[in-house]
Amino acid sequence: SSGINAEYGMSQIIGLQEQLSGDCERLDILVRKEPAHRRHNSKYRYDQLMHESRALNTALQKYRNQHSAQEREMTEREELLGKQFTANDNSDTILALDAALSFNDKISHSNRGMDRMLDTGAQALKQLRDQRGTLGAIKNRMSGIANSLGLSTTVMKLVERRSDQDRYLFYIGCFVTLAIMFLLLYYVL
């Protein structure tokens, strides 16, 4: 009963999510039709709404992934518990499986952990891409505002140079992290 209610609730949430994305598309068209003096404020509100919508989509996808992983684990557990095991008739057949089973448990646990880390990384990367689009729009708006306020191009170039330096630091940090992970895997395994 609770499984049916959960599926029904999930289908309702997905339906509302699809409706929200359709409404956002229509809202984008309406924002573009706004008069020039109101368009900036409307566009800002629309961008905020889109950012929140993307965050909700990401959270829903994460929940669905966790829920499907839990269901998969439950079915595997039920299959193992429902399996009929029989003893060997031959008493001199002894298998030393404890070490292999322990190793298999550790590997499957590590595999699930890596899957969770990969899912988290993929979601973080998606959020970073979404933020890049939002920040690009903000940068363009700020450039327009700065030009209208009369900020010098030297200040703008310094800001862009800082952005480039931050990007290089990010790539170096990613490389160092990957190198440390590789070395850990190499020496541990």
Short mmCIF file of N, CA and C in Angstrom, two decimals:
data_model
loop_
_atom_site.label_atom_id
_atom_site.label_comp_id
_atom_site.label_asym_id
_atom_site.label_seq_id
_atom_site.Cartn_x
_atom_site.Cartn_y
_atom_site.Cartn_z
N SER A 1 0.82 -1.20 0.00
CA SER A 1 0.00 0.00 0.00
C SER A 1 0.86 1.26 0.00
N SER A 2 1.92 1.26 0.86
CA SER A 2 2.77 2.45 0.90
C SER A 2 3.58 2.58 -0.38
N GLY A 3 3.92 1.43 -1.02
CA GLY A 3 4.63 1.48 -2.29
C GLY A 3 3.78 2.10 -3.39
N ILE A 4 2.49 1.75 -3.38
CA ILE A 4 1.57 2.30 -4.37
C ILE A 4 1.40 3.79 -4.13
N ASN A 5 1.26 4.19 -2.85
CA ASN A 5 1.12 5.62 -2.54
C ASN A 5 2.38 6.38 -2.94
N ALA A 6 3.56 5.78 -2.72
CA ALA A 6 4.81 6.45 -3.08
C ALA A 6 4.91 6.61 -4.60
N GLU A 7 4.52 5.56 -5.35
CA GLU A 7 4.55 5.66 -6.81
C GLU A 7 3.55 6.71 -7.30
N TYR A 8 2.37 6.73 -6.69
CA TYR A 8 1.36 7.72 -7.07
C TYR A 8 1.87 9.13 -6.77
N GLY A 9 2.47 9.31 -5.59
CA GLY A 9 3.01 10.62 -5.23
C GLY A 9 4.14 11.03 -6.16
N MET A 10 5.01 10.07 -6.52
CA MET A 10 6.12 10.37 -7.42
C MET A 10 5.60 10.76 -8.80
N SER A 11 4.56 10.06 -9.28
CA SER A 11 4.01 10.41 -10.59
C SER A 11 3.37 11.80 -10.55
N GLN A 12 2.75 12.16 -9.43
CA GLN A 12 2.19 13.50 -9.31
C GLN A 12 3.30 14.55 -9.32
N ILE A 13 4.39 14.27 -8.60
CA ILE A 13 5.50 15.22 -8.55
C ILE A 13 6.11 15.39 -9.94
N ILE A 14 6.28 14.29 -10.66
CA ILE A 14 6.83 14.37 -12.01
C ILE A 14 5.90 15.17 -12.92
N GLY A 15 4.60 14.95 -12.77
CA GLY A 15 3.63 15.73 -13.55
C GLY A 15 3.71 17.21 -13.25
N LEU A 16 3.83 17.54 -11.96
CA LEU A 16 3.96 18.95 -11.58
C LEU A 16 5.26 19.54 -12.09
N GLN A 17 6.31 18.73 -12.08
CA GLN A 17 7.61 19.20 -12.59
C GLN A 17 7.51 19.50 -14.09
N GLU A 18 6.86 18.63 -14.84
CA GLU A 18 6.69 18.87 -16.27
C GLU A 18 5.83 20.11 -16.51
N GLN A 19 4.81 20.28 -15.71
CA GLN A 19 3.96 21.46 -15.83
C GLN A 19 4.77 22.72 -15.52
N LEU A 20 5.63 22.66 -14.51
CA LEU A 20 6.48 23.80 -14.15
C LEU A 20 7.41 24.16 -15.29
N SER A 21 8.01 23.16 -15.94
CA SER A 21 8.91 23.48 -17.05
C SER A 21 8.15 24.10 -18.22
N GLY A 22 6.93 23.61 -18.48
CA GLY A 22 6.11 24.22 -19.53
C GLY A 22 5.73 25.65 -19.19
N ASP A 23 5.37 25.87 -17.93
CA ASP A 23 5.02 27.23 -17.50
C ASP A 23 6.23 28.16 -17.59
N CYS A 24 7.41 27.63 -17.29
CA CYS A 24 8.63 28.45 -17.38
C CYS A 24 8.91 28.85 -18.83
N GLU A 25 8.67 27.94 -19.77
CA GLU A 25 8.86 28.27 -21.18
C GLU A 25 7.90 29.37 -21.61
N ARG A 26 6.64 29.27 -21.18
CA ARG A 26 5.67 30.32 -21.52
C ARG A 26 6.03 31.64 -20.84
N LEU A 27 6.54 31.54 -19.61
CA LEU A 27 6.94 32.75 -18.88
C LEU A 27 8.11 33.43 -19.57
N ASP A 28 9.02 32.65 -20.14
CA ASP A 28 10.15 33.23 -20.87
C ASP A 28 9.65 34.04 -22.06
N ILE A 29 8.66 33.50 -22.75
CA ILE A 29 8.09 34.23 -23.90
C ILE A 29 7.44 35.53 -23.42
N LEU A 30 6.72 35.44 -22.31
CA LEU A 30 6.05 36.64 -21.79
C LEU A 30 7.05 37.68 -21.30
N VAL A 31 8.16 37.23 -20.72
CA VAL A 31 9.19 38.16 -20.25
C VAL A 31 9.78 38.93 -21.43
N ARG A 32 9.96 38.25 -22.54
CA ARG A 32 10.52 38.92 -23.72
C ARG A 32 9.56 39.94 -24.32
N LYS A 33 8.27 39.78 -24.03
CA LYS A 33 7.28 40.72 -24.56
C LYS A 33 7.03 41.90 -23.62
N GLU A 34 7.67 41.89 -22.44
CA GLU A 34 7.50 42.98 -21.48
C GLU A 34 8.06 44.29 -22.06
N PRO A 35 7.52 45.42 -21.61
CA PRO A 35 8.09 46.71 -22.02
C PRO A 35 9.53 46.82 -21.51
N ALA A 36 10.32 47.61 -22.18
CA ALA A 36 11.76 47.70 -21.90
C ALA A 36 12.03 48.11 -20.45
N HIS A 37 11.25 49.01 -19.90
CA HIS A 37 11.51 49.49 -18.53
C HIS A 37 11.18 48.44 -17.48
N ARG A 38 10.38 47.43 -17.80
CA ARG A 38 10.04 46.38 -16.84
C ARG A 38 10.73 45.06 -17.16
N ARG A 39 11.34 44.96 -18.32
CA ARG A 39 11.92 43.70 -18.78
C ARG A 39 13.08 43.24 -17.90
N HIS A 40 13.94 44.16 -17.47
CA HIS A 40 15.11 43.78 -16.67
C HIS A 40 14.68 43.11 -15.35
N ASN A 41 13.73 43.72 -14.66
CA ASN A 41 13.26 43.16 -13.40
C ASN A 41 12.55 41.82 -13.63
N SER A 42 11.76 41.72 -14.67
CA SER A 42 11.07 40.47 -14.98
C SER A 42 12.06 39.38 -15.35
N LYS A 43 13.08 39.73 -16.11
CA LYS A 43 14.10 38.75 -16.50
C LYS A 43 14.85 38.25 -15.26
N TYR A 44 15.14 39.14 -14.34
CA TYR A 44 15.83 38.75 -13.11
C TYR A 44 14.98 37.75 -12.32
N ARG A 45 13.70 38.05 -12.17
CA ARG A 45 12.79 37.15 -11.46
C ARG A 45 12.67 35.81 -12.18
N TYR A 46 12.63 35.86 -13.51
CA TYR A 46 12.55 34.63 -14.29
C TYR A 46 13.81 33.79 -14.08
N ASP A 47 14.98 34.42 -14.08
CA ASP A 47 16.24 33.69 -13.86
C ASP A 47 16.26 33.04 -12.49
N GLN A 48 15.76 33.74 -11.48
CA GLN A 48 15.69 33.16 -10.14
C GLN A 48 14.77 31.94 -10.13
N LEU A 49 13.63 32.05 -10.77
CA LEU A 49 12.68 30.95 -10.84
C LEU A 49 13.29 29.75 -11.57
N MET A 50 14.00 30.00 -12.66
CA MET A 50 14.63 28.91 -13.39
C MET A 50 15.70 28.23 -12.55
N HIS A 51 16.46 29.01 -11.80
CA HIS A 51 17.50 28.44 -10.94
C HIS A 51 16.87 27.53 -9.88
N GLU A 52 15.79 27.99 -9.27
CA GLU A 52 15.09 27.18 -8.27
C GLU A 52 14.47 25.94 -8.91
N SER A 53 13.96 26.07 -10.12
CA SER A 53 13.39 24.93 -10.82
C SER A 53 14.45 23.89 -11.11
N ARG A 54 15.62 24.33 -11.53
CA ARG A 54 16.72 23.38 -11.79
C ARG A 54 17.16 22.70 -10.51
N ALA A 55 17.20 23.45 -9.42
CA ALA A 55 17.58 22.84 -8.14
C ALA A 55 16.56 21.78 -7.72
N LEU A 56 15.28 22.06 -7.93
CA LEU A 56 14.25 21.07 -7.62
C LEU A 56 14.39 19.83 -8.50
N ASN A 57 14.66 20.04 -9.78
CA ASN A 57 14.85 18.90 -10.69
C ASN A 57 16.02 18.04 -10.23
N THR A 58 17.11 18.68 -9.83
CA THR A 58 18.29 17.94 -9.38
C THR A 58 17.98 17.16 -8.11
N ALA A 59 17.29 17.79 -7.17
CA ALA A 59 16.94 17.10 -5.93
C ALA A 59 16.00 15.92 -6.20
N LEU A 60 15.05 16.09 -7.10
CA LEU A 60 14.13 15.00 -7.44
C LEU A 60 14.89 13.85 -8.09
N GLN A 61 15.81 14.17 -8.99
CA GLN A 61 16.59 13.11 -9.65
C GLN A 61 17.44 12.36 -8.63
N LYS A 62 18.03 13.09 -7.68
CA LYS A 62 18.84 12.45 -6.64
C LYS A 62 17.96 11.52 -5.79
N TYR A 63 16.77 11.98 -5.43
CA TYR A 63 15.85 11.14 -4.65
C TYR A 63 15.47 9.89 -5.43
N ARG A 64 15.17 10.06 -6.71
CA ARG A 64 14.78 8.91 -7.53
C ARG A 64 15.92 7.91 -7.64
N ASN A 65 17.15 8.39 -7.79
CA ASN A 65 18.30 7.49 -7.87
C ASN A 65 18.48 6.73 -6.56
N GLN A 66 18.38 7.42 -5.43
CA GLN A 66 18.52 6.75 -4.15
C GLN A 66 17.39 5.75 -3.92
N HIS A 67 16.18 6.14 -4.30
CA HIS A 67 15.03 5.26 -4.12
C HIS A 67 15.17 4.00 -4.97
N SER A 68 15.61 4.15 -6.22
CA SER A 68 15.77 2.96 -7.07
C SER A 68 16.90 2.08 -6.56
N ALA A 69 17.97 2.68 -6.01
CA ALA A 69 19.05 1.87 -5.43
C ALA A 69 18.55 1.10 -4.22
N GLN A 70 17.74 1.73 -3.38
CA GLN A 70 17.19 1.03 -2.22
C GLN A 70 16.26 -0.09 -2.65
N GLU A 71 15.44 0.14 -3.65
CA GLU A 71 14.55 -0.91 -4.13
C GLU A 71 15.34 -2.09 -4.70
N ARG A 72 16.39 -1.77 -5.45
CA ARG A 72 17.23 -2.82 -6.02
C ARG A 72 17.89 -3.65 -4.91
N GLU A 73 18.38 -2.97 -3.88
CA GLU A 73 18.99 -3.69 -2.75
C GLU A 73 17.97 -4.56 -2.02
N MET A 74 16.75 -4.04 -1.88
CA MET A 74 15.70 -4.81 -1.20
C MET A 74 15.34 -6.06 -2.01
N THR A 75 15.21 -5.94 -3.32
CA THR A 75 14.88 -7.11 -4.13
C THR A 75 16.02 -8.13 -4.10
N GLU A 76 17.26 -7.65 -4.14
CA GLU A 76 18.40 -8.58 -4.05
C GLU A 76 18.40 -9.28 -2.70
N ARG A 77 18.11 -8.55 -1.64
CA ARG A 77 18.07 -9.13 -0.31
C ARG A 77 16.96 -10.17 -0.21
N GLU A 78 15.78 -9.85 -0.77
CA GLU A 78 14.67 -10.79 -0.74
C GLU A 78 14.99 -12.05 -1.55
N GLU A 79 15.67 -11.88 -2.67
CA GLU A 79 16.05 -13.04 -3.47
C GLU A 79 17.01 -13.95 -2.70
N LEU A 80 17.97 -13.33 -2.01
CA LEU A 80 18.91 -14.13 -1.24
C LEU A 80 18.23 -14.83 -0.05
N LEU A 81 17.32 -14.11 0.61
CA LEU A 81 16.64 -14.71 1.76
C LEU A 81 15.66 -15.79 1.33
N GLY A 82 15.11 -15.68 0.16
CA GLY A 82 14.14 -16.65 -0.32
C GLY A 82 14.77 -17.86 -0.99
N LYS A 83 16.05 -17.85 -1.19
CA LYS A 83 16.74 -18.93 -1.87
C LYS A 83 16.86 -20.15 -0.94
N GLN A 84 16.64 -21.34 -1.47
CA GLN A 84 16.75 -22.57 -0.71
C GLN A 84 18.17 -23.12 -0.84
N PHE A 85 18.84 -23.28 0.27
CA PHE A 85 20.19 -23.83 0.28
C PHE A 85 20.12 -25.25 0.85
N THR A 86 20.88 -26.15 0.25
CA THR A 86 20.93 -27.53 0.74
C THR A 86 22.37 -27.87 1.08
N ALA A 87 22.53 -28.73 2.04
CA ALA A 87 23.87 -29.16 2.44
C ALA A 87 24.39 -30.19 1.45
N ASN A 88 25.69 -30.25 1.34
CA ASN A 88 26.30 -31.25 0.47
C ASN A 88 26.22 -32.62 1.14
N ASP A 89 25.93 -33.61 0.32
CA ASP A 89 25.88 -34.97 0.85
C ASP A 89 27.27 -35.51 1.14
N ASN A 90 28.22 -35.05 0.38
CA ASN A 90 29.59 -35.53 0.55
C ASN A 90 30.26 -34.70 1.64
N SER A 91 30.64 -35.33 2.75
CA SER A 91 31.18 -34.61 3.90
C SER A 91 32.62 -34.18 3.71
N ASP A 92 33.34 -34.75 2.72
CA ASP A 92 34.74 -34.36 2.54
C ASP A 92 34.90 -33.18 1.59
N THR A 93 33.82 -32.60 1.12
CA THR A 93 33.88 -31.41 0.27
C THR A 93 33.79 -30.18 1.18
N ILE A 94 34.91 -29.49 1.31
CA ILE A 94 34.94 -28.29 2.15
C ILE A 94 35.45 -27.14 1.29
N LEU A 95 34.71 -26.08 1.26
CA LEU A 95 35.10 -24.92 0.48
C LEU A 95 35.48 -23.78 1.42
N ALA A 96 36.60 -23.17 1.13
CA ALA A 96 37.03 -22.02 1.93
C ALA A 96 36.56 -20.75 1.23
N LEU A 97 35.34 -20.36 1.53
CA LEU A 97 34.76 -19.20 0.86
C LEU A 97 34.72 -17.95 1.73
N ASP A 98 35.09 -18.06 3.00
CA ASP A 98 34.99 -16.90 3.89
C ASP A 98 35.80 -15.72 3.38
N ALA A 99 37.02 -15.96 2.96
CA ALA A 99 37.87 -14.87 2.48
C ALA A 99 37.32 -14.29 1.18
N ALA A 100 36.85 -15.17 0.29
CA ALA A 100 36.30 -14.69 -0.98
C ALA A 100 35.01 -13.91 -0.76
N LEU A 101 34.15 -14.38 0.15
CA LEU A 101 32.91 -13.66 0.45
C LEU A 101 33.18 -12.30 1.08
N SER A 102 34.15 -12.28 1.98
CA SER A 102 34.52 -11.02 2.62
C SER A 102 35.05 -10.03 1.58
N PHE A 103 35.90 -10.54 0.69
CA PHE A 103 36.45 -9.69 -0.36
C PHE A 103 35.34 -9.19 -1.29
N ASN A 104 34.41 -10.09 -1.63
CA ASN A 104 33.30 -9.71 -2.49
C ASN A 104 32.42 -8.65 -1.82
N ASP A 105 32.16 -8.80 -0.53
CA ASP A 105 31.37 -7.79 0.20
C ASP A 105 32.06 -6.44 0.18
N LYS A 106 33.37 -6.45 0.40
CA LYS A 106 34.12 -5.19 0.39
C LYS A 106 34.10 -4.54 -0.99
N ILE A 107 34.26 -5.36 -2.02
CA ILE A 107 34.25 -4.83 -3.38
C ILE A 107 32.87 -4.27 -3.73
N SER A 108 31.81 -4.99 -3.39
CA SER A 108 30.46 -4.48 -3.71
C SER A 108 30.16 -3.21 -2.91
N HIS A 109 30.63 -3.15 -1.66
CA HIS A 109 30.45 -1.93 -0.87
C HIS A 109 31.21 -0.77 -1.51
N SER A 110 32.43 -1.03 -1.95
CA SER A 110 33.22 0.01 -2.62
C SER A 110 32.56 0.43 -3.92
N ASN A 111 32.00 -0.54 -4.64
CA ASN A 111 31.34 -0.23 -5.90
C ASN A 111 30.13 0.67 -5.67
N ARG A 112 29.32 0.36 -4.65
CA ARG A 112 28.18 1.23 -4.34
C ARG A 112 28.64 2.63 -3.93
N GLY A 113 29.73 2.69 -3.15
CA GLY A 113 30.26 3.98 -2.74
C GLY A 113 30.73 4.79 -3.94
N MET A 114 31.41 4.13 -4.88
CA MET A 114 31.87 4.83 -6.09
C MET A 114 30.68 5.29 -6.93
N ASP A 115 29.64 4.45 -7.02
CA ASP A 115 28.45 4.86 -7.77
C ASP A 115 27.82 6.09 -7.14
N ARG A 116 27.74 6.10 -5.80
CA ARG A 116 27.18 7.28 -5.13
C ARG A 116 28.04 8.52 -5.40
N MET A 117 29.37 8.32 -5.34
CA MET A 117 30.27 9.46 -5.58
C MET A 117 30.15 9.95 -7.02
N LEU A 118 30.03 9.03 -7.97
CA LEU A 118 29.87 9.42 -9.37
C LEU A 118 28.55 10.16 -9.59
N ASP A 119 27.47 9.66 -8.96
CA ASP A 119 26.18 10.36 -9.08
C ASP A 119 26.25 11.76 -8.48
N THR A 120 26.88 11.86 -7.32
CA THR A 120 27.03 13.17 -6.68
C THR A 120 27.86 14.09 -7.56
N GLY A 121 28.95 13.57 -8.12
CA GLY A 121 29.80 14.38 -9.00
C GLY A 121 29.07 14.82 -10.25
N ALA A 122 28.28 13.92 -10.83
CA ALA A 122 27.52 14.27 -12.03
C ALA A 122 26.49 15.36 -11.73
N GLN A 123 25.84 15.23 -10.58
CA GLN A 123 24.86 16.25 -10.20
C GLN A 123 25.54 17.59 -9.90
N ALA A 124 26.72 17.53 -9.26
CA ALA A 124 27.45 18.77 -8.99
C ALA A 124 27.89 19.41 -10.29
N LEU A 125 28.34 18.59 -11.24
CA LEU A 125 28.76 19.12 -12.54
C LEU A 125 27.59 19.76 -13.27
N LYS A 126 26.42 19.12 -13.19
CA LYS A 126 25.23 19.69 -13.83
C LYS A 126 24.87 21.03 -13.18
N GLN A 127 24.95 21.09 -11.85
CA GLN A 127 24.65 22.35 -11.17
C GLN A 127 25.66 23.42 -11.55
N LEU A 128 26.93 23.03 -11.69
CA LEU A 128 27.96 24.00 -12.08
C LEU A 128 27.70 24.51 -13.49
N ARG A 129 27.25 23.64 -14.38
CA ARG A 129 26.92 24.09 -15.74
C ARG A 129 25.75 25.06 -15.71
N ASP A 130 24.74 24.74 -14.89
CA ASP A 130 23.60 25.64 -14.76
C ASP A 130 24.03 26.99 -14.19
N GLN A 131 24.90 26.94 -13.19
CA GLN A 131 25.38 28.18 -12.59
C GLN A 131 26.23 28.97 -13.57
N ARG A 132 26.98 28.26 -14.43
CA ARG A 132 27.79 28.95 -15.43
C ARG A 132 26.90 29.78 -16.35
N GLY A 133 25.78 29.19 -16.77
CA GLY A 133 24.85 29.93 -17.62
C GLY A 133 24.28 31.13 -16.90
N THR A 134 23.90 30.94 -15.65
CA THR A 134 23.34 32.04 -14.86
C THR A 134 24.39 33.12 -14.65
N LEU A 135 25.60 32.70 -14.30
CA LEU A 135 26.67 33.68 -14.07
C LEU A 135 27.07 34.40 -15.35
N GLY A 136 26.99 33.71 -16.48
CA GLY A 136 27.28 34.37 -17.76
C GLY A 136 26.28 35.48 -18.03
N ALA A 137 25.00 35.19 -17.75
CA ALA A 137 23.98 36.22 -17.94
C ALA A 137 24.21 37.38 -16.98
N ILE A 138 24.58 37.07 -15.75
CA ILE A 138 24.86 38.12 -14.76
C ILE A 138 26.07 38.94 -15.20
N LYS A 139 27.09 38.26 -15.73
CA LYS A 139 28.30 38.98 -16.19
C LYS A 139 27.94 39.96 -17.30
N ASN A 140 27.11 39.51 -18.24
CA ASN A 140 26.71 40.40 -19.33
C ASN A 140 25.92 41.60 -18.80
N ARG A 141 25.03 41.33 -17.85
CA ARG A 141 24.28 42.44 -17.26
C ARG A 141 25.19 43.40 -16.52
N MET A 142 26.14 42.83 -15.76
CA MET A 142 27.06 43.68 -15.01
C MET A 142 27.94 44.50 -15.95
N SER A 143 28.35 43.91 -17.07
CA SER A 143 29.14 44.66 -18.05
C SER A 143 28.34 45.84 -18.58
N GLY A 144 27.06 45.58 -18.87
CA GLY A 144 26.22 46.67 -19.35
C GLY A 144 26.04 47.75 -18.30
N ILE A 145 25.84 47.33 -17.06
CA ILE A 145 25.69 48.30 -15.97
C ILE A 145 26.99 49.06 -15.75
N ALA A 146 28.13 48.32 -15.77
CA ALA A 146 29.42 48.96 -15.56
C ALA A 146 29.72 49.96 -16.66
N ASN A 147 29.38 49.61 -17.89
CA ASN A 147 29.60 50.55 -19.00
C ASN A 147 28.72 51.78 -18.84
N SER A 148 27.49 51.57 -18.37
CA SER A 148 26.62 52.72 -18.20
C SER A 148 27.08 53.58 -17.01
N LEU A 149 27.73 52.96 -16.02
CA LEU A 149 28.24 53.73 -14.88
C LEU A 149 29.61 54.35 -15.18
N GLY A 150 30.26 53.88 -16.21
CA GLY A 150 31.53 54.47 -16.62
C GLY A 150 32.74 53.84 -15.96
N LEU A 151 32.66 52.56 -15.53
CA LEU A 151 33.84 51.91 -14.97
C LEU A 151 34.87 51.74 -16.08
N SER A 152 36.11 51.83 -15.70
CA SER A 152 37.17 51.75 -16.70
C SER A 152 37.33 50.33 -17.21
N THR A 153 37.86 50.23 -18.40
CA THR A 153 38.10 48.91 -18.98
C THR A 153 39.23 48.20 -18.26
N THR A 154 40.09 48.94 -17.59
CA THR A 154 41.18 48.31 -16.84
C THR A 154 40.61 47.46 -15.71
N VAL A 155 39.62 47.98 -15.02
CA VAL A 155 39.00 47.21 -13.93
C VAL A 155 38.31 45.97 -14.49
N MET A 156 37.65 46.11 -15.61
CA MET A 156 36.98 44.97 -16.22
C MET A 156 37.99 43.92 -16.65
N LYS A 157 39.13 44.33 -17.18
CA LYS A 157 40.17 43.37 -17.58
C LYS A 157 40.74 42.65 -16.36
N LEU A 158 40.89 43.37 -15.24
CA LEU A 158 41.39 42.74 -14.02
C LEU A 158 40.40 41.67 -13.53
N VAL A 159 39.12 41.96 -13.63
CA VAL A 159 38.11 40.99 -13.23
C VAL A 159 38.17 39.76 -14.13
N GLU A 160 38.31 39.96 -15.44
CA GLU A 160 38.39 38.83 -16.36
C GLU A 160 39.66 38.03 -16.14
N ARG A 161 40.78 38.68 -15.84
CA ARG A 161 42.03 37.98 -15.58
C ARG A 161 41.89 37.13 -14.32
N ARG A 162 41.23 37.67 -13.31
CA ARG A 162 41.00 36.92 -12.08
C ARG A 162 40.15 35.68 -12.36
N SER A 163 39.17 35.83 -13.23
CA SER A 163 38.34 34.70 -13.61
C SER A 163 39.17 33.61 -14.29
N ASP A 164 40.06 34.01 -15.17
CA ASP A 164 40.95 33.04 -15.83
C ASP A 164 41.86 32.35 -14.82
N GLN A 165 42.39 33.11 -13.88
CA GLN A 165 43.26 32.51 -12.86
C GLN A 165 42.48 31.52 -12.00
N ASP A 166 41.25 31.85 -11.66
CA ASP A 166 40.42 30.93 -10.89
C ASP A 166 40.18 29.63 -11.66
N ARG A 167 39.98 29.73 -12.96
CA ARG A 167 39.77 28.55 -13.79
C ARG A 167 41.01 27.67 -13.79
N TYR A 168 42.19 28.28 -13.92
CA TYR A 168 43.43 27.49 -13.89
C TYR A 168 43.61 26.81 -12.54
N LEU A 169 43.31 27.51 -11.46
CA LEU A 169 43.42 26.91 -10.14
C LEU A 169 42.46 25.72 -10.00
N PHE A 170 41.28 25.86 -10.56
CA PHE A 170 40.31 24.76 -10.52
C PHE A 170 40.85 23.53 -11.24
N TYR A 171 41.40 23.73 -12.45
CA TYR A 171 41.94 22.60 -13.21
C TYR A 171 43.13 21.97 -12.48
N ILE A 172 43.98 22.77 -11.90
CA ILE A 172 45.12 22.23 -11.15
C ILE A 172 44.62 21.43 -9.95
N GLY A 173 43.63 21.95 -9.25
CA GLY A 173 43.06 21.23 -8.11
C GLY A 173 42.45 19.90 -8.52
N CYS A 174 41.76 19.88 -9.66
CA CYS A 174 41.18 18.62 -10.16
C CYS A 174 42.29 17.62 -10.48
N PHE A 175 43.34 18.09 -11.12
CA PHE A 175 44.45 17.20 -11.48
C PHE A 175 45.11 16.63 -10.24
N VAL A 176 45.37 17.47 -9.25
CA VAL A 176 46.01 17.01 -8.01
C VAL A 176 45.12 16.00 -7.31
N THR A 177 43.82 16.25 -7.26
CA THR A 177 42.89 15.32 -6.62
C THR A 177 42.89 13.97 -7.35
N LEU A 178 42.86 14.01 -8.68
CA LEU A 178 42.90 12.76 -9.44
C LEU A 178 44.21 12.02 -9.22
N ALA A 179 45.31 12.75 -9.16
CA ALA A 179 46.61 12.11 -8.93
C ALA A 179 46.64 11.44 -7.56
N ILE A 180 46.11 12.10 -6.54
CA ILE A 180 46.09 11.52 -5.20
C ILE A 180 45.20 10.28 -5.18
N MET A 181 44.04 10.34 -5.83
CA MET A 181 43.15 9.18 -5.88
C MET A 181 43.83 8.02 -6.60
N PHE A 182 44.53 8.29 -7.72
CA PHE A 182 45.22 7.24 -8.45
C PHE A 182 46.31 6.62 -7.58
N LEU A 183 47.08 7.45 -6.91
CA LEU A 183 48.15 6.92 -6.06
C LEU A 183 47.58 6.10 -4.91
N LEU A 184 46.49 6.53 -4.32
CA LEU A 184 45.86 5.76 -3.26
C LEU A 184 45.38 4.40 -3.78
N LEU A 185 44.74 4.40 -4.92
CA LEU A 185 44.27 3.15 -5.50
C LEU A 185 45.43 2.25 -5.88
N TYR A 186 46.49 2.82 -6.40
CA TYR A 186 47.65 2.05 -6.83
C TYR A 186 48.34 1.38 -5.66
N TYR A 187 48.50 2.12 -4.57
CA TYR A 187 49.24 1.57 -3.43
C TYR A 187 48.37 0.75 -2.48
N VAL A 188 47.07 1.02 -2.46
CA VAL A 188 46.19 0.25 -1.58
C VAL A 188 45.83 -1.08 -2.22
N LEU A 189 45.56 -1.07 -3.50
CA LEU A 189 45.18 -2.32 -4.17
C LEU A 189 46.41 -2.95 -4.72
#
